[in-house]
JSON list of C-alpha atoms in Angstrom, two decimals:
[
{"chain": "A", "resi": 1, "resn": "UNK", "atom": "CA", "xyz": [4.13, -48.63, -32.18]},
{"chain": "A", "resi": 2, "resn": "UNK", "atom": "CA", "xyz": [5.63, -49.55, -35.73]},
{"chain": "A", "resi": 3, "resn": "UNK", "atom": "CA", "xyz": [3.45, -47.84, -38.68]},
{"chain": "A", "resi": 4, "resn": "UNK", "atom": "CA", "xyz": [0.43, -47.93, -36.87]},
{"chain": "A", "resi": 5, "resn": "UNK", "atom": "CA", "xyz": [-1.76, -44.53, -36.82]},
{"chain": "A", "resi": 6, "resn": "UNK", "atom": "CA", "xyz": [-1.68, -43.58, -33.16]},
{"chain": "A", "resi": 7, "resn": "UNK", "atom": "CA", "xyz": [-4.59, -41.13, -31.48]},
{"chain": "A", "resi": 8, "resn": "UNK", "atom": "CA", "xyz": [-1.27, -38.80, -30.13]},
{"chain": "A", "resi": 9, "resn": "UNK", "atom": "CA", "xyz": [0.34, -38.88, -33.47]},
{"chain": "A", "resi": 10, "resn": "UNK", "atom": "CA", "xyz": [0.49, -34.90, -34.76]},
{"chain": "A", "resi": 11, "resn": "UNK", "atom": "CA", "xyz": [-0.56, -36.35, -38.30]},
{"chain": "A", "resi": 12, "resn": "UNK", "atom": "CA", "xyz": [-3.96, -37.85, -37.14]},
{"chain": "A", "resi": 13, "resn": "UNK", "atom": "CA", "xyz": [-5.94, -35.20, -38.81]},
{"chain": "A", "resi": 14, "resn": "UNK", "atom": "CA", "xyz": [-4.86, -35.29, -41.68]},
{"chain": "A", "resi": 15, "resn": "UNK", "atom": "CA", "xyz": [-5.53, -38.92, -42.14]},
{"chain": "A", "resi": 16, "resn": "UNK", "atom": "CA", "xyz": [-9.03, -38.77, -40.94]},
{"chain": "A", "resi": 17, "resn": "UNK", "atom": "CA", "xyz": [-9.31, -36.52, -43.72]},
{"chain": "A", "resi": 18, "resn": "UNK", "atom": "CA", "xyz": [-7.38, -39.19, -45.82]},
{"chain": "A", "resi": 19, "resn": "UNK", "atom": "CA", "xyz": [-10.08, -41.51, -44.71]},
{"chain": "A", "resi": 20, "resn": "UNK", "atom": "CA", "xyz": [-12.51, -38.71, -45.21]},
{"chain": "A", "resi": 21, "resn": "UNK", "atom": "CA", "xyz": [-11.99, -38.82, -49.20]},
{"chain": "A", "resi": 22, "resn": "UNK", "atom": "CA", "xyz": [-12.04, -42.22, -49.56]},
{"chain": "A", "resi": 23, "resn": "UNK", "atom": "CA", "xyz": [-15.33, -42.90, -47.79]},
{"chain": "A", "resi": 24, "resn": "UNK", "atom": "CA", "xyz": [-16.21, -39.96, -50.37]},
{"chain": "A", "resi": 25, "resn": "UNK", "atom": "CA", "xyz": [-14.85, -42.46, -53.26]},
{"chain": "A", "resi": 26, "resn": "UNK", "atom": "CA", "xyz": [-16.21, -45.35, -52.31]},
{"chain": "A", "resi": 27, "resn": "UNK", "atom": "CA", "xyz": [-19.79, -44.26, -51.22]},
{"chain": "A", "resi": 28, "resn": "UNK", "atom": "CA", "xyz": [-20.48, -40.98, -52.45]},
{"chain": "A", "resi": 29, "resn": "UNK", "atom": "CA", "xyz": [-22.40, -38.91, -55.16]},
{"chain": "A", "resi": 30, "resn": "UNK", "atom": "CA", "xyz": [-22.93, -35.77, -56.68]},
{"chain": "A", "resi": 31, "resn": "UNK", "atom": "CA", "xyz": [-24.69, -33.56, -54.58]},
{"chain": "A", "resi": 32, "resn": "UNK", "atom": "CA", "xyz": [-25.76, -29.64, -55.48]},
{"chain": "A", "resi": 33, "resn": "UNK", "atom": "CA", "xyz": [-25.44, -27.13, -52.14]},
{"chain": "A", "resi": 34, "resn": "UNK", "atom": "CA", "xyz": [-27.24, -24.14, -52.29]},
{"chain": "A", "resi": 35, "resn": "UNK", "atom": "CA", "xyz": [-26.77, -21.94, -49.51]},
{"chain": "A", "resi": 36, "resn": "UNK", "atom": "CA", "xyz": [-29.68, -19.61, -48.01]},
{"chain": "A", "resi": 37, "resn": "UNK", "atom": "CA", "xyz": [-30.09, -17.08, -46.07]},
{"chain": "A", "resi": 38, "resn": "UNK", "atom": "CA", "xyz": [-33.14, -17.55, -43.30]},
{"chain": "A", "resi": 39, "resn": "UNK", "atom": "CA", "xyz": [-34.41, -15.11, -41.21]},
{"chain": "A", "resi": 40, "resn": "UNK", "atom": "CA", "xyz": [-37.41, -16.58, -38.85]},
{"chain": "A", "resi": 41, "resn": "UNK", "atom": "CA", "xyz": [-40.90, -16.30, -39.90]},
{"chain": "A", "resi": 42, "resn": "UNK", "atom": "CA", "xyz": [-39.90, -16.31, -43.29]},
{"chain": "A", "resi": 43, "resn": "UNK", "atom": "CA", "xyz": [-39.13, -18.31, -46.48]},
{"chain": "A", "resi": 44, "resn": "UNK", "atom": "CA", "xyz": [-35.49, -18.87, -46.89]},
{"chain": "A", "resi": 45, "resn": "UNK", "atom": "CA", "xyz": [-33.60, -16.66, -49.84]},
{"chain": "A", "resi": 46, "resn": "UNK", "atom": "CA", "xyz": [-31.87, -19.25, -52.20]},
{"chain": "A", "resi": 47, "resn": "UNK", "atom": "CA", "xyz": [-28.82, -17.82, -54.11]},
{"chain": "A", "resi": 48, "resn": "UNK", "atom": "CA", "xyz": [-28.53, -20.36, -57.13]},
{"chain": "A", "resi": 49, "resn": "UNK", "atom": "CA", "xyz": [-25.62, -18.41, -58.52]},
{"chain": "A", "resi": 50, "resn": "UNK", "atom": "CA", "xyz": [-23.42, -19.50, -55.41]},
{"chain": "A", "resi": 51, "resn": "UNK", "atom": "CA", "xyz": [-24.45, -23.23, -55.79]},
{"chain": "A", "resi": 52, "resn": "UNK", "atom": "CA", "xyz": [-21.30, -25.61, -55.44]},
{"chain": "A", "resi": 53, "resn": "UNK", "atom": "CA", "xyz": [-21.72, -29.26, -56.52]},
{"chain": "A", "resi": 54, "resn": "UNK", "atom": "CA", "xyz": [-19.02, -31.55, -54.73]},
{"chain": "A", "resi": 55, "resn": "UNK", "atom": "CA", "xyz": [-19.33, -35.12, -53.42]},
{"chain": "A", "resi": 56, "resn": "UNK", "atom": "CA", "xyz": [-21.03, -36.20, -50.40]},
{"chain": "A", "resi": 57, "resn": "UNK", "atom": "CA", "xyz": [-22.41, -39.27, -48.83]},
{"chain": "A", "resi": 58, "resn": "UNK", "atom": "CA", "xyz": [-26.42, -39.07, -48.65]},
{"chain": "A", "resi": 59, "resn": "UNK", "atom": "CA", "xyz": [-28.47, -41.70, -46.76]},
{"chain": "A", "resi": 60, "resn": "UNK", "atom": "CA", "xyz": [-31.93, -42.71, -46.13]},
{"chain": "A", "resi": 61, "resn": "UNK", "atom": "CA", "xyz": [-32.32, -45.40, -43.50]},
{"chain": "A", "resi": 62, "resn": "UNK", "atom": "CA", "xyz": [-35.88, -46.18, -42.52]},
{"chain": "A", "resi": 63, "resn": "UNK", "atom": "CA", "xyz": [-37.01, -46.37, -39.02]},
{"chain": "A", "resi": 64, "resn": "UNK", "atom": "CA", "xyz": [-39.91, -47.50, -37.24]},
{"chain": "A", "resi": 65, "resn": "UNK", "atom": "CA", "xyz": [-42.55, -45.09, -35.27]},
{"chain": "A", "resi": 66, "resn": "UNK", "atom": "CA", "xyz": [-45.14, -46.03, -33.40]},
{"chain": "A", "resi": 67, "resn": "UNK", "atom": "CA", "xyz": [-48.08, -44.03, -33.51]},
{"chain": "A", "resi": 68, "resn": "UNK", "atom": "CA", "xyz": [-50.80, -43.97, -30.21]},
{"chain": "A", "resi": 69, "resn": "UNK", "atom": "CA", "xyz": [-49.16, -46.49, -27.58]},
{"chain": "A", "resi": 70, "resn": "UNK", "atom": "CA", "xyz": [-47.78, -48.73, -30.53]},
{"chain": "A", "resi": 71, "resn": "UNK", "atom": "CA", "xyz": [-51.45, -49.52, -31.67]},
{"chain": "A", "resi": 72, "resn": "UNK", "atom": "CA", "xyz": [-50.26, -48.36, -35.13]},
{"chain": "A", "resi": 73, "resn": "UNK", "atom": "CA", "xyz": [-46.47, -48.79, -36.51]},
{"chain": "A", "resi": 74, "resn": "UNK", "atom": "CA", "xyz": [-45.69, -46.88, -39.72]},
{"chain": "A", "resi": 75, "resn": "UNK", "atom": "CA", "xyz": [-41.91, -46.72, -41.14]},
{"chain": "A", "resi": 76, "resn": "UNK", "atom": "CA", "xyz": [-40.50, -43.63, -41.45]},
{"chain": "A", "resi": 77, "resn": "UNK", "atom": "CA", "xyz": [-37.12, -42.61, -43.69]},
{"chain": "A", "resi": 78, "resn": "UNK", "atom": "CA", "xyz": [-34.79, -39.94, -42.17]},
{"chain": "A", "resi": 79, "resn": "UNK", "atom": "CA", "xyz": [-32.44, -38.23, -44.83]},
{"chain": "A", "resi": 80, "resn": "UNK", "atom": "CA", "xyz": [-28.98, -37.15, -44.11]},
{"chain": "A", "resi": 81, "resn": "UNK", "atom": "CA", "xyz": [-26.19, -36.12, -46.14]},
{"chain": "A", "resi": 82, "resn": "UNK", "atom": "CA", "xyz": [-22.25, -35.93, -45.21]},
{"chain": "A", "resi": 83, "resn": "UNK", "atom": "CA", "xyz": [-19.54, -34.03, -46.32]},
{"chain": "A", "resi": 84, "resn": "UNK", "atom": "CA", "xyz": [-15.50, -34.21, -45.80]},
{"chain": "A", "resi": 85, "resn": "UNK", "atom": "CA", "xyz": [-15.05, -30.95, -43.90]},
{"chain": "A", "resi": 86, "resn": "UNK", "atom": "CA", "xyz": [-12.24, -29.28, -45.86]},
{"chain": "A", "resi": 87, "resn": "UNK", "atom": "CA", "xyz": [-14.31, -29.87, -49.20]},
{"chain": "A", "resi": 88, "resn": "UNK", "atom": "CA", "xyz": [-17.02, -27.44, -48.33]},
{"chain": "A", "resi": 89, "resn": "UNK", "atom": "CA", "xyz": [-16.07, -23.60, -49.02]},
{"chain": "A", "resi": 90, "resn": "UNK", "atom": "CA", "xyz": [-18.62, -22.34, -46.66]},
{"chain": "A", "resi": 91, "resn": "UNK", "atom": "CA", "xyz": [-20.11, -23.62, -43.60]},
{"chain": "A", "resi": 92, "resn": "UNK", "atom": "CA", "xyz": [-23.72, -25.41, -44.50]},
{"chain": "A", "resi": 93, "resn": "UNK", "atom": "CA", "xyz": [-26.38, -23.84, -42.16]},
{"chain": "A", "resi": 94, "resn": "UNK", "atom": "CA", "xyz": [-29.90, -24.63, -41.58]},
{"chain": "A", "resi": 95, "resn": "UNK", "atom": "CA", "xyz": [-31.90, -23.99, -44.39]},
{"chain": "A", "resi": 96, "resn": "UNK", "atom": "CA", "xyz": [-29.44, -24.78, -46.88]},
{"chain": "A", "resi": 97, "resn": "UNK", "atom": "CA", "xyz": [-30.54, -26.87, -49.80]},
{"chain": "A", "resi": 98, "resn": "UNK", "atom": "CA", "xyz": [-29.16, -30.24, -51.26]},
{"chain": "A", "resi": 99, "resn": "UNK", "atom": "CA", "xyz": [-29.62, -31.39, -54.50]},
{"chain": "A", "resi": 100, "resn": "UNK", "atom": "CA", "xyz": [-29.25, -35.22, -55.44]},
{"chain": "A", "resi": 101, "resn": "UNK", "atom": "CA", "xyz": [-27.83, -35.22, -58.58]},
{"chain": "A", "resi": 102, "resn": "UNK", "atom": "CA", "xyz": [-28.83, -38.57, -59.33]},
{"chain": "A", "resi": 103, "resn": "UNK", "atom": "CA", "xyz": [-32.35, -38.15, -59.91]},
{"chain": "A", "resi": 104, "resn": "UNK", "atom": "CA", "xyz": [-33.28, -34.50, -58.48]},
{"chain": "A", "resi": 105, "resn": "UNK", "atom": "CA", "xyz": [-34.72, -35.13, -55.05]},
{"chain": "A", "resi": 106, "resn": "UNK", "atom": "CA", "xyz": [-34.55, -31.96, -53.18]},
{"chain": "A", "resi": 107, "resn": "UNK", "atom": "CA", "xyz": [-33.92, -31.37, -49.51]},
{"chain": "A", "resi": 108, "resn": "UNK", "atom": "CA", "xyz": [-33.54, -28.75, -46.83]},
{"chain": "A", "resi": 109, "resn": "UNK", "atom": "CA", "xyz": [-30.76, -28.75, -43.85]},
{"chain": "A", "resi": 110, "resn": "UNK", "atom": "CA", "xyz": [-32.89, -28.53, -41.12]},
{"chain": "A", "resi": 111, "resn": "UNK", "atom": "CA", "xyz": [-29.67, -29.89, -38.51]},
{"chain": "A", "resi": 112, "resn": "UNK", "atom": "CA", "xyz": [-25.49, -29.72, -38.87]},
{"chain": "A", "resi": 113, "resn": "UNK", "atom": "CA", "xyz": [-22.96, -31.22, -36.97]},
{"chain": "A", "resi": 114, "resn": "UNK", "atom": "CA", "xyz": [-19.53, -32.28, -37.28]},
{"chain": "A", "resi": 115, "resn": "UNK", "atom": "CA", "xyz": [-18.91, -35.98, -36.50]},
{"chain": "A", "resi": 116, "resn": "UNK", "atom": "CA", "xyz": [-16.17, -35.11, -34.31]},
{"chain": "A", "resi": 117, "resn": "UNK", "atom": "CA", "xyz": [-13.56, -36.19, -36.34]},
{"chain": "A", "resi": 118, "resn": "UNK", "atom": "CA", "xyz": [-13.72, -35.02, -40.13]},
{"chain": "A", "resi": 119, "resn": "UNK", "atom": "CA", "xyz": [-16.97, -34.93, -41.73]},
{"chain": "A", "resi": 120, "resn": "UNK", "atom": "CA", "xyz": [-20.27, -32.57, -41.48]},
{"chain": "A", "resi": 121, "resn": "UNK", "atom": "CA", "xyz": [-23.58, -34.28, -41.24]},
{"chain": "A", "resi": 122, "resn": "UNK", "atom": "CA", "xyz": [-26.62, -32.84, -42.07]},
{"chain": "A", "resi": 123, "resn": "UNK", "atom": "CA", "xyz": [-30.24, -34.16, -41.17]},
{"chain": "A", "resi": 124, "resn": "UNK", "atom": "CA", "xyz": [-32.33, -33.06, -44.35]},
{"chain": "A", "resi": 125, "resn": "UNK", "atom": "CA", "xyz": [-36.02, -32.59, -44.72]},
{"chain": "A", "resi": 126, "resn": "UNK", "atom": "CA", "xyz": [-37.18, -33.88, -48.64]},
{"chain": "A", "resi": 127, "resn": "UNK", "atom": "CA", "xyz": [-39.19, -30.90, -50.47]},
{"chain": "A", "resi": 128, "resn": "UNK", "atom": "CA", "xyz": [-41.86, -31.89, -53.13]},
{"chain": "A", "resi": 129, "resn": "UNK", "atom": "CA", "xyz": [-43.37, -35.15, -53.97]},
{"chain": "A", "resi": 130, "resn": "UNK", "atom": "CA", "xyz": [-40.81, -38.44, -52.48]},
{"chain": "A", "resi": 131, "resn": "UNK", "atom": "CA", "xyz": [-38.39, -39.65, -55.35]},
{"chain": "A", "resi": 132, "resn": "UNK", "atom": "CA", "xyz": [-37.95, -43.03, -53.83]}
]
């Protein structure tokens, strides 16, 4: 096997996260986390004072939708935002909400997952009036 990473090698995670950070380098920003607390049928409760800003990758890739038996197509966008798992001090829940730093654009979590190998994505719903 030489110096080749191998799937049955006991350091494996640890370079995903090694990978992790430099995806993080090379294609990330400054993004604020505020964490919430939700309860249902009701706003969430923000606590600014807890806010963490870190680096994360955010994305907005446009998709089509067709609308009444593809009569109509309109393009949609679909934000999401990922995080290395061991920079985040708490786990992000639904209703969390994500700051770009960049320009402002706010978003809620409304989805989290892990990727299955070292990062947390989150599928994020854009609050007030569209920055892009």
């Amino acid at each position: 096997m030489g110096d080749s990473m191998s799937f049955v090698t006991p350091d494996w995670h640890a370079a995903m996260q090694d990978v992790s950070a430099e995806i993080d380098q090379r294609f990330g920003e400054r993004l604020r986390i505020v964490p919430a607390h939700t309860v249902p049928n009701q706003s969430p409760t923000y606590y600014p004072a807890e806010a963490i800003e870190i680096l994360g990758v955010f994305r907005w890739p446009t998709k089509d939708v067709n609308l009444r038996m593809e009569e109509m197509k309109v393009v949609s966008r679909d934000p999401t935002a990922t995080f290395s798992r061991t920079n985040l001090p708490w786990a992000i829940k639904r209703g969390d909400q994500i700051t770009r730093c960049c320009d402002g654009s706010m978003f809620e979590v409304t989805a989290v997952r892990p990727d299955g190998v070292s990062r947390i994505e989150c599928d994020l719903l854009q609050l007030g009036i569209p920055h892009q």
